Amino acid sequence: MMKKFEELTVSINDSDVKNDNQPVFLKAFEETEDILGALNNEDFEDDLLEGIEESISQFIFQIFTGIFSIHYELPDGFTFEINDVFPFIKDDDLLFDYNVEEQVNDFRAAALLQAKMDQFIHYVNMDEHVNALYSTTSIYLDAKHAAYEQWHHKTGEFFQYVDRENAYGQGLYQ
């Protein structure tokens, strides 16, 4: 069913908006050729929503967008990716910055936070009009696709875009 899933950088054509690097997740469906997307970051200087509203008044393109300004991530101190900064567990009690007890307490607090979130989702879902869940970009895009809203689309390019301060690019060709 899914033809392709790729990450692409897109900025809106609006001289008043200086957009930060916004990964857009694109998913194309064979039957409809609809393209769905979600902006991952907000604008680094200006309010991106205002820029998008101004730009959409110029054209509506065939990318559904939503801003995930607050990303879900592991609690502070528990992201163990290669390039992440996290406190090492220092288990030698002769070290001045021995932190085993602190790390264990933080981990227990993170587990409690997760349990509270599960409980919160349970009670929110008691309202039959709401379906709260731990989600992914794929689930969001599938829901947008299932709504099957028809939109006009922009053809051509998004010309003069900014992906960081004082970094202007030319053209994103479709």
mmCIF file of C-alpha atoms in Angstrom:
data_model
loop_
_atom_site.group_PDB
_atom_site.id
_atom_site.type_symbol
_atom_site.label_atom_id
_atom_site.label_comp_id
_atom_site.label_asym_id
_atom_site.label_seq_id
_atom_site.Cartn_x
_atom_site.Cartn_y
_atom_site.Cartn_z
ATOM 1 C CA MET A 1 0.000 0.000 0.000
ATOM 2 C CA MET A 2 2.670 2.480 0.937
ATOM 3 C CA LYS A 3 4.772 3.495 -2.030
ATOM 4 C CA LYS A 4 7.524 5.431 -0.283
ATOM 5 C CA PHE A 5 8.481 7.018 2.995
ATOM 6 C CA GLU A 6 11.292 9.514 2.975
ATOM 7 C CA GLU A 7 12.558 12.456 4.964
ATOM 8 C CA LEU A 8 12.813 15.788 3.191
ATOM 9 C CA THR A 9 13.530 19.358 4.238
ATOM 10 C CA VAL A 10 10.894 21.908 3.216
ATOM 11 C CA SER A 11 10.421 25.569 4.027
ATOM 12 C CA ILE A 12 7.482 27.789 3.153
ATOM 13 C CA ASN A 13 7.911 30.510 0.496
ATOM 14 C CA ASP A 14 7.330 33.609 2.591
ATOM 15 C CA SER A 15 9.853 36.436 2.822
ATOM 16 C CA ASP A 16 8.651 37.320 6.331
ATOM 17 C CA VAL A 17 9.318 33.839 7.682
ATOM 18 C CA LYS A 18 12.784 32.559 8.462
ATOM 19 C CA ASN A 19 12.335 28.828 8.999
ATOM 20 C CA ASP A 20 14.630 26.564 10.929
ATOM 21 C CA ASN A 21 15.490 23.169 9.457
ATOM 22 C CA GLN A 22 12.128 21.378 9.441
ATOM 23 C CA PRO A 23 12.227 17.683 8.653
ATOM 24 C CA VAL A 24 9.030 16.784 6.855
ATOM 25 C CA PHE A 25 7.961 13.180 6.835
ATOM 26 C CA LEU A 26 6.371 12.298 3.518
ATOM 27 C CA LYS A 27 4.271 9.254 2.817
ATOM 28 C CA ALA A 28 2.771 8.609 -0.625
ATOM 29 C CA PHE A 29 -0.083 6.206 -1.174
ATOM 30 C CA GLU A 30 -0.404 4.276 -4.448
ATOM 31 C CA GLU A 31 -4.156 4.716 -4.877
ATOM 32 C CA THR A 32 -4.471 8.436 -4.226
ATOM 33 C CA GLU A 33 -0.978 9.847 -4.692
ATOM 34 C CA ASP A 34 -1.668 12.018 -1.620
ATOM 35 C CA ILE A 35 1.360 13.283 0.223
ATOM 36 C CA LEU A 36 1.096 13.756 3.955
ATOM 37 C CA GLY A 37 3.584 15.506 6.179
ATOM 38 C CA ALA A 38 4.408 16.726 9.637
ATOM 39 C CA LEU A 39 6.814 19.533 10.460
ATOM 40 C CA ASN A 40 9.139 18.489 13.234
ATOM 41 C CA ASN A 41 10.442 21.841 14.483
ATOM 42 C CA GLU A 42 9.034 25.290 15.012
ATOM 43 C CA ASP A 43 10.556 28.373 13.434
ATOM 44 C CA PHE A 44 13.822 29.444 15.022
ATOM 45 C CA GLU A 45 13.060 33.195 15.051
ATOM 46 C CA ASP A 46 9.473 33.917 14.075
ATOM 47 C CA ASP A 47 6.250 32.189 14.988
ATOM 48 C CA LEU A 48 5.977 29.498 12.325
ATOM 49 C CA LEU A 49 2.203 29.205 12.634
ATOM 50 C CA GLU A 50 1.783 32.841 11.611
ATOM 51 C CA GLY A 51 4.079 32.256 8.660
ATOM 52 C CA ILE A 52 2.192 29.158 7.598
ATOM 53 C CA GLU A 53 -1.162 30.949 7.852
ATOM 54 C CA GLU A 54 0.160 33.829 5.732
ATOM 55 C CA SER A 55 1.632 31.421 3.202
ATOM 56 C CA ILE A 56 -1.486 29.288 2.997
ATOM 57 C CA SER A 57 -3.432 32.404 2.056
ATOM 58 C CA GLN A 58 -1.225 32.456 -1.068
ATOM 59 C CA PHE A 59 -1.660 28.772 -1.829
ATOM 60 C CA ILE A 60 -2.772 25.522 -0.286
ATOM 61 C CA PHE A 61 -0.468 22.667 -1.116
ATOM 62 C CA GLN A 62 -1.124 18.940 -1.005
ATOM 63 C CA ILE A 63 0.924 18.355 2.129
ATOM 64 C CA PHE A 64 -1.014 18.097 5.364
ATOM 65 C CA THR A 65 1.094 19.602 8.119
ATOM 66 C CA GLY A 66 1.168 19.621 11.857
ATOM 67 C CA ILE A 67 3.815 20.935 14.215
ATOM 68 C CA PHE A 68 5.226 18.705 16.898
ATOM 69 C CA SER A 69 6.833 21.479 18.929
ATOM 70 C CA ILE A 70 7.298 19.379 22.049
ATOM 71 C CA HIS A 71 8.815 16.055 21.154
ATOM 72 C CA TYR A 72 8.240 12.915 23.149
ATOM 73 C CA GLU A 73 11.513 11.693 24.463
ATOM 74 C CA LEU A 74 12.861 9.748 27.347
ATOM 75 C CA PRO A 75 13.135 11.593 30.660
ATOM 76 C CA ASP A 76 16.272 13.686 31.099
ATOM 77 C CA GLY A 77 19.299 11.579 31.823
ATOM 78 C CA PHE A 78 17.972 8.400 30.200
ATOM 79 C CA THR A 79 18.738 8.944 26.541
ATOM 80 C CA PHE A 80 21.650 6.695 25.721
ATOM 81 C CA GLU A 81 22.124 7.452 22.040
ATOM 82 C CA ILE A 82 25.674 7.817 20.758
ATOM 83 C CA ASN A 83 25.683 11.617 20.426
ATOM 84 C CA ASP A 84 23.435 12.397 23.398
ATOM 85 C CA VAL A 85 24.776 14.020 26.519
ATOM 86 C CA PHE A 86 23.796 12.008 29.540
ATOM 87 C CA PRO A 87 25.288 11.568 32.991
ATOM 88 C CA PHE A 88 27.324 8.425 33.352
ATOM 89 C CA ILE A 89 26.531 6.234 36.304
ATOM 90 C CA LYS A 90 29.484 6.759 38.594
ATOM 91 C CA ASP A 91 29.440 3.796 40.932
ATOM 92 C CA ASP A 92 32.817 4.160 42.601
ATOM 93 C CA ASP A 93 31.970 5.503 46.057
ATOM 94 C CA LEU A 94 35.437 7.064 46.258
ATOM 95 C CA LEU A 95 34.498 9.506 43.484
ATOM 96 C CA PHE A 96 33.428 12.990 44.579
ATOM 97 C CA ASP A 97 30.502 12.837 42.122
ATOM 98 C CA TYR A 98 29.246 9.338 42.988
ATOM 99 C CA ASN A 99 25.692 9.303 41.616
ATOM 100 C CA VAL A 100 24.215 5.797 41.824
ATOM 101 C CA GLU A 101 21.499 6.746 44.308
ATOM 102 C CA GLU A 102 20.588 9.850 42.291
ATOM 103 C CA GLN A 103 20.411 7.855 39.031
ATOM 104 C CA VAL A 104 18.263 5.138 40.627
ATOM 105 C CA ASN A 105 15.892 7.720 42.130
ATOM 106 C CA ASP A 106 15.611 9.513 38.787
ATOM 107 C CA PHE A 107 14.838 6.210 37.058
ATOM 108 C CA ARG A 108 12.128 5.375 39.598
ATOM 109 C CA ALA A 109 10.636 8.855 39.135
ATOM 110 C CA ALA A 110 10.608 8.323 35.357
ATOM 111 C CA ALA A 111 8.745 5.024 35.817
ATOM 112 C CA LEU A 112 6.208 6.812 38.031
ATOM 113 C CA LEU A 113 5.763 9.496 35.363
ATOM 114 C CA GLN A 114 5.057 6.777 32.779
ATOM 115 C CA ALA A 115 2.509 5.099 35.071
ATOM 116 C CA LYS A 116 0.762 8.444 35.614
ATOM 117 C CA MET A 117 0.634 9.000 31.855
ATOM 118 C CA ASP A 118 -0.925 5.554 31.353
ATOM 119 C CA GLN A 119 -3.516 6.380 34.010
ATOM 120 C CA PHE A 120 -4.186 9.783 32.421
ATOM 121 C CA ILE A 121 -4.721 8.195 28.991
ATOM 122 C CA HIS A 122 -7.096 5.639 30.515
ATOM 123 C CA TYR A 123 -9.319 8.343 32.034
ATOM 124 C CA VAL A 124 -9.214 10.570 28.958
ATOM 125 C CA ASN A 125 -10.374 7.620 26.846
ATOM 126 C CA MET A 126 -13.429 7.157 29.065
ATOM 127 C CA ASP A 127 -14.929 9.989 27.011
ATOM 128 C CA GLU A 128 -16.196 8.193 23.913
ATOM 129 C CA HIS A 129 -15.360 11.216 21.737
ATOM 130 C CA VAL A 130 -11.646 11.036 22.525
ATOM 131 C CA ASN A 131 -9.029 8.425 21.718
ATOM 132 C CA ALA A 132 -5.742 9.300 23.400
ATOM 133 C CA LEU A 133 -2.815 6.990 22.716
ATOM 134 C CA TYR A 134 0.934 6.813 22.472
ATOM 135 C CA SER A 135 1.365 7.672 18.838
ATOM 136 C CA THR A 136 3.887 7.745 16.038
ATOM 137 C CA THR A 137 4.186 9.874 12.935
ATOM 138 C CA SER A 138 2.955 6.886 10.934
ATOM 139 C CA ILE A 139 -0.245 6.571 13.010
ATOM 140 C CA TYR A 140 -0.889 10.308 12.612
ATOM 141 C CA LEU A 141 -0.369 10.197 8.859
ATOM 142 C CA ASP A 142 -2.582 7.109 8.500
ATOM 143 C CA ALA A 143 -5.375 8.953 10.348
ATOM 144 C CA LYS A 144 -4.989 11.998 8.097
ATOM 145 C CA HIS A 145 -5.074 9.736 5.045
ATOM 146 C CA ALA A 146 -8.201 7.956 6.321
ATOM 147 C CA ALA A 147 -9.975 11.339 6.554
ATOM 148 C CA TYR A 148 -9.460 11.598 2.760
ATOM 149 C CA GLU A 149 -9.799 15.368 2.542
ATOM 150 C CA GLN A 150 -9.311 16.845 -0.921
ATOM 151 C CA TRP A 151 -7.010 19.845 -1.269
ATOM 152 C CA HIS A 152 -5.649 21.918 -4.105
ATOM 153 C CA HIS A 153 -1.939 21.468 -4.496
ATOM 154 C CA LYS A 154 0.968 23.740 -5.324
ATOM 155 C CA THR A 155 3.132 22.773 -8.229
ATOM 156 C CA GLY A 156 6.552 24.127 -8.934
ATOM 157 C CA GLU A 157 9.040 24.976 -6.255
ATOM 158 C CA PHE A 158 9.268 26.523 -2.827
ATOM 159 C CA PHE A 159 11.666 29.288 -3.764
ATOM 160 C CA GLN A 160 13.947 31.050 -1.392
ATOM 161 C CA TYR A 161 13.878 29.092 1.761
ATOM 162 C CA VAL A 162 15.895 29.464 4.932
ATOM 163 C CA ASP A 163 17.050 26.426 6.844
ATOM 164 C CA ARG A 164 18.962 28.300 9.562
ATOM 165 C CA GLU A 165 19.945 31.873 10.376
ATOM 166 C CA ASN A 166 21.646 33.590 7.420
ATOM 167 C CA ALA A 167 21.477 30.420 5.299
ATOM 168 C CA TYR A 168 19.281 30.983 2.267
ATOM 169 C CA GLY A 169 18.766 28.241 -0.274
ATOM 170 C CA GLN A 170 17.267 28.371 -3.725
ATOM 171 C CA GLY A 171 14.491 26.088 -4.798
ATOM 172 C CA LEU A 172 13.008 22.855 -3.663
ATOM 173 C CA TYR A 173 11.833 21.231 -6.860
ATOM 174 C CA GLN A 174 8.930 18.809 -6.942
#
